[in-house]
CSV table of C-alpha atoms in Angstrom, one decimal:
chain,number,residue,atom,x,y,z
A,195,UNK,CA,-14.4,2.9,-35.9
A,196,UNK,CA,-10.6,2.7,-37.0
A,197,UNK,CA,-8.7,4.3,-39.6
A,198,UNK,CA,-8.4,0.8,-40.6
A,199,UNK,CA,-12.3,0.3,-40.9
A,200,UNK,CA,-12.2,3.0,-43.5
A,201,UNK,CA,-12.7,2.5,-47.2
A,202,UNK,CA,-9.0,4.8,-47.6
A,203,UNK,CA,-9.1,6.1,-51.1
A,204,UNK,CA,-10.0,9.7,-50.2
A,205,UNK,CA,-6.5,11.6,-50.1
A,206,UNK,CA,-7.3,12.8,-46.6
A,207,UNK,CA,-7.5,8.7,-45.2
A,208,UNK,CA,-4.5,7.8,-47.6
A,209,UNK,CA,-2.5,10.7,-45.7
A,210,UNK,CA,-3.5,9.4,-42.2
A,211,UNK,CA,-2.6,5.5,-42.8
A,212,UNK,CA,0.9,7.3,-44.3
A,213,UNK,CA,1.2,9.6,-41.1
A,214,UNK,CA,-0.3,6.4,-38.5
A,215,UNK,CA,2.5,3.8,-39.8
A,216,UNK,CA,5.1,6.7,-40.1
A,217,UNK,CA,4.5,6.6,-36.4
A,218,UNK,CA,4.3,3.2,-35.8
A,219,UNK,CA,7.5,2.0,-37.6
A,220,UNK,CA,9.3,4.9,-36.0
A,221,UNK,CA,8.6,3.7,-32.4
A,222,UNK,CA,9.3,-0.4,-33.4
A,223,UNK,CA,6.2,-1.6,-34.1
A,224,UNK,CA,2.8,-1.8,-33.1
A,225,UNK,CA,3.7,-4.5,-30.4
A,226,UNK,CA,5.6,-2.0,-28.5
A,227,UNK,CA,3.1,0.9,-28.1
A,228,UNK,CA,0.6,0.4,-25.3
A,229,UNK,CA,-3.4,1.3,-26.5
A,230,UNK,CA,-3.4,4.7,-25.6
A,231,UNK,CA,-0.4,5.5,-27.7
A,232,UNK,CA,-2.0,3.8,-30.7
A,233,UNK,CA,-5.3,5.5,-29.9
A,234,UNK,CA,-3.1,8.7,-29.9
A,235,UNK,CA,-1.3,7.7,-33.2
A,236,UNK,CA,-4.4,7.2,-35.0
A,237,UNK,CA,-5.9,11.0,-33.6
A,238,UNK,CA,-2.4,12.4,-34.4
A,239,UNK,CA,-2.5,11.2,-38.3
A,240,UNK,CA,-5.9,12.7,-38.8
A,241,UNK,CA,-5.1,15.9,-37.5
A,242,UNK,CA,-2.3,16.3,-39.6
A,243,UNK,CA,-4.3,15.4,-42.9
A,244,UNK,CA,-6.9,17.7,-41.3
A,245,UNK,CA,-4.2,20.4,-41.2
A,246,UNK,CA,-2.3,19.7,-43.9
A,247,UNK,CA,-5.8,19.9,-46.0
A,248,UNK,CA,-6.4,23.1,-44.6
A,249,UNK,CA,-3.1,24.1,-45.4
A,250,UNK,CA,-3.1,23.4,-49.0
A,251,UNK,CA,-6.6,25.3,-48.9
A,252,UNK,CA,-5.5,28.3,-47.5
A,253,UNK,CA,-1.7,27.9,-50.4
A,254,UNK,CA,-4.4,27.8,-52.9
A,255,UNK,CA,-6.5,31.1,-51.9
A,256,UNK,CA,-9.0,29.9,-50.4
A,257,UNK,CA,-10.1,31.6,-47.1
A,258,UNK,CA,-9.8,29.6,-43.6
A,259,UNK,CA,-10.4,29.4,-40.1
A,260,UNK,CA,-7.6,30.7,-38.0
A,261,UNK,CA,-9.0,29.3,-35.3
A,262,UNK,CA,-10.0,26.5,-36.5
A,263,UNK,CA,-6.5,25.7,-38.1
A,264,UNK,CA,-5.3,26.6,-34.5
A,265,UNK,CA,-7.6,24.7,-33.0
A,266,UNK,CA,-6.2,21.8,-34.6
A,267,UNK,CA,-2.8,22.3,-34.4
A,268,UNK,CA,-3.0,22.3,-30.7
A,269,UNK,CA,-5.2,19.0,-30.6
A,270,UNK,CA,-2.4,17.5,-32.6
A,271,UNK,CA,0.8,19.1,-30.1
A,272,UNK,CA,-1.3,18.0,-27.1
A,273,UNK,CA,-1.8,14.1,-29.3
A,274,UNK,CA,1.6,13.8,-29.9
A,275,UNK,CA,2.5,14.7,-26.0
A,276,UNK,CA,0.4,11.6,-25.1
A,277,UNK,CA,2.0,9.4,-28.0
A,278,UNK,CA,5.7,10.1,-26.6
A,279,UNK,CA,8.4,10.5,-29.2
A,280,UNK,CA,9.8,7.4,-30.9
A,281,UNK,CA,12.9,6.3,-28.8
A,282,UNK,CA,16.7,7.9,-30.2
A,283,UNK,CA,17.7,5.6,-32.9
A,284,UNK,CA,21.4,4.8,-32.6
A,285,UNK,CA,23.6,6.1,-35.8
A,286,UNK,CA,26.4,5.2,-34.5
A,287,UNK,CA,28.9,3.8,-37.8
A,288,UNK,CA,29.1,-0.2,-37.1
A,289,UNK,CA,25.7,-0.2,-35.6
A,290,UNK,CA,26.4,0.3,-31.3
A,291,UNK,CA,28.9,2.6,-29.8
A,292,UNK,CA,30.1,-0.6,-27.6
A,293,UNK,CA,30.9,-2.0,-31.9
A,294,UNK,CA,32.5,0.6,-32.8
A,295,UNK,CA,34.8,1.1,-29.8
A,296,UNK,CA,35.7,-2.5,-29.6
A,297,UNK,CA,36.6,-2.2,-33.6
A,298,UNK,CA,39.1,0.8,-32.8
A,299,UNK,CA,41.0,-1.3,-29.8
A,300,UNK,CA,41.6,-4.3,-32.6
């Protein structure tokens, strides 16, 4: 089963599709991630509406798992190790530094 499988009303699943395609349009696309980096994606973005759920538990008194919490925040670090970080974006004014260099010489 897939996130995508999922019915996705529940906050919790409406959070992970928002985390999974945060990912995915941050590294280009689903086309350039290989299956174990979607695989890791998809573990990622339930983990953090995992956390985040027991976050806002724990903001709004009630009592958690430390280790639980912990538990999961290291399943996520070690997730997102696996992933890879999205490649740098340039943000270079005109688009390229090559642009922008050739603009200043005309």
């Amino acid at each position: 089963m897939r996130l995508a499988d999922l019915d996705g009303r529940t906050r919790g699943a409406k959070r992970a599709n928002e985390v999974l395609e945060t990912i995915i349009s941050e590294r280009g696309g689903r086309d350039r991630m290989n299956m174990v980096q979607l695989k890791s994606a998809e573990a990622y973005a339930v983990l953090t509406a995992m956390i985040e759920g027991i976050g806002a538990g724990w903001l709004g008194g009630e009592t958690v798992d430390a280790t639980e919490y912990s538990t999961l925040l290291n399943a996520r670090r070690r997730e997102q190790q696996v992933m890879g970080g999205p490649e740098p974006r340039d943000v270079t004014p005109g688009g390229s530094l090559r642009n922008t260099l050739l603009a200043e010489r005309a």
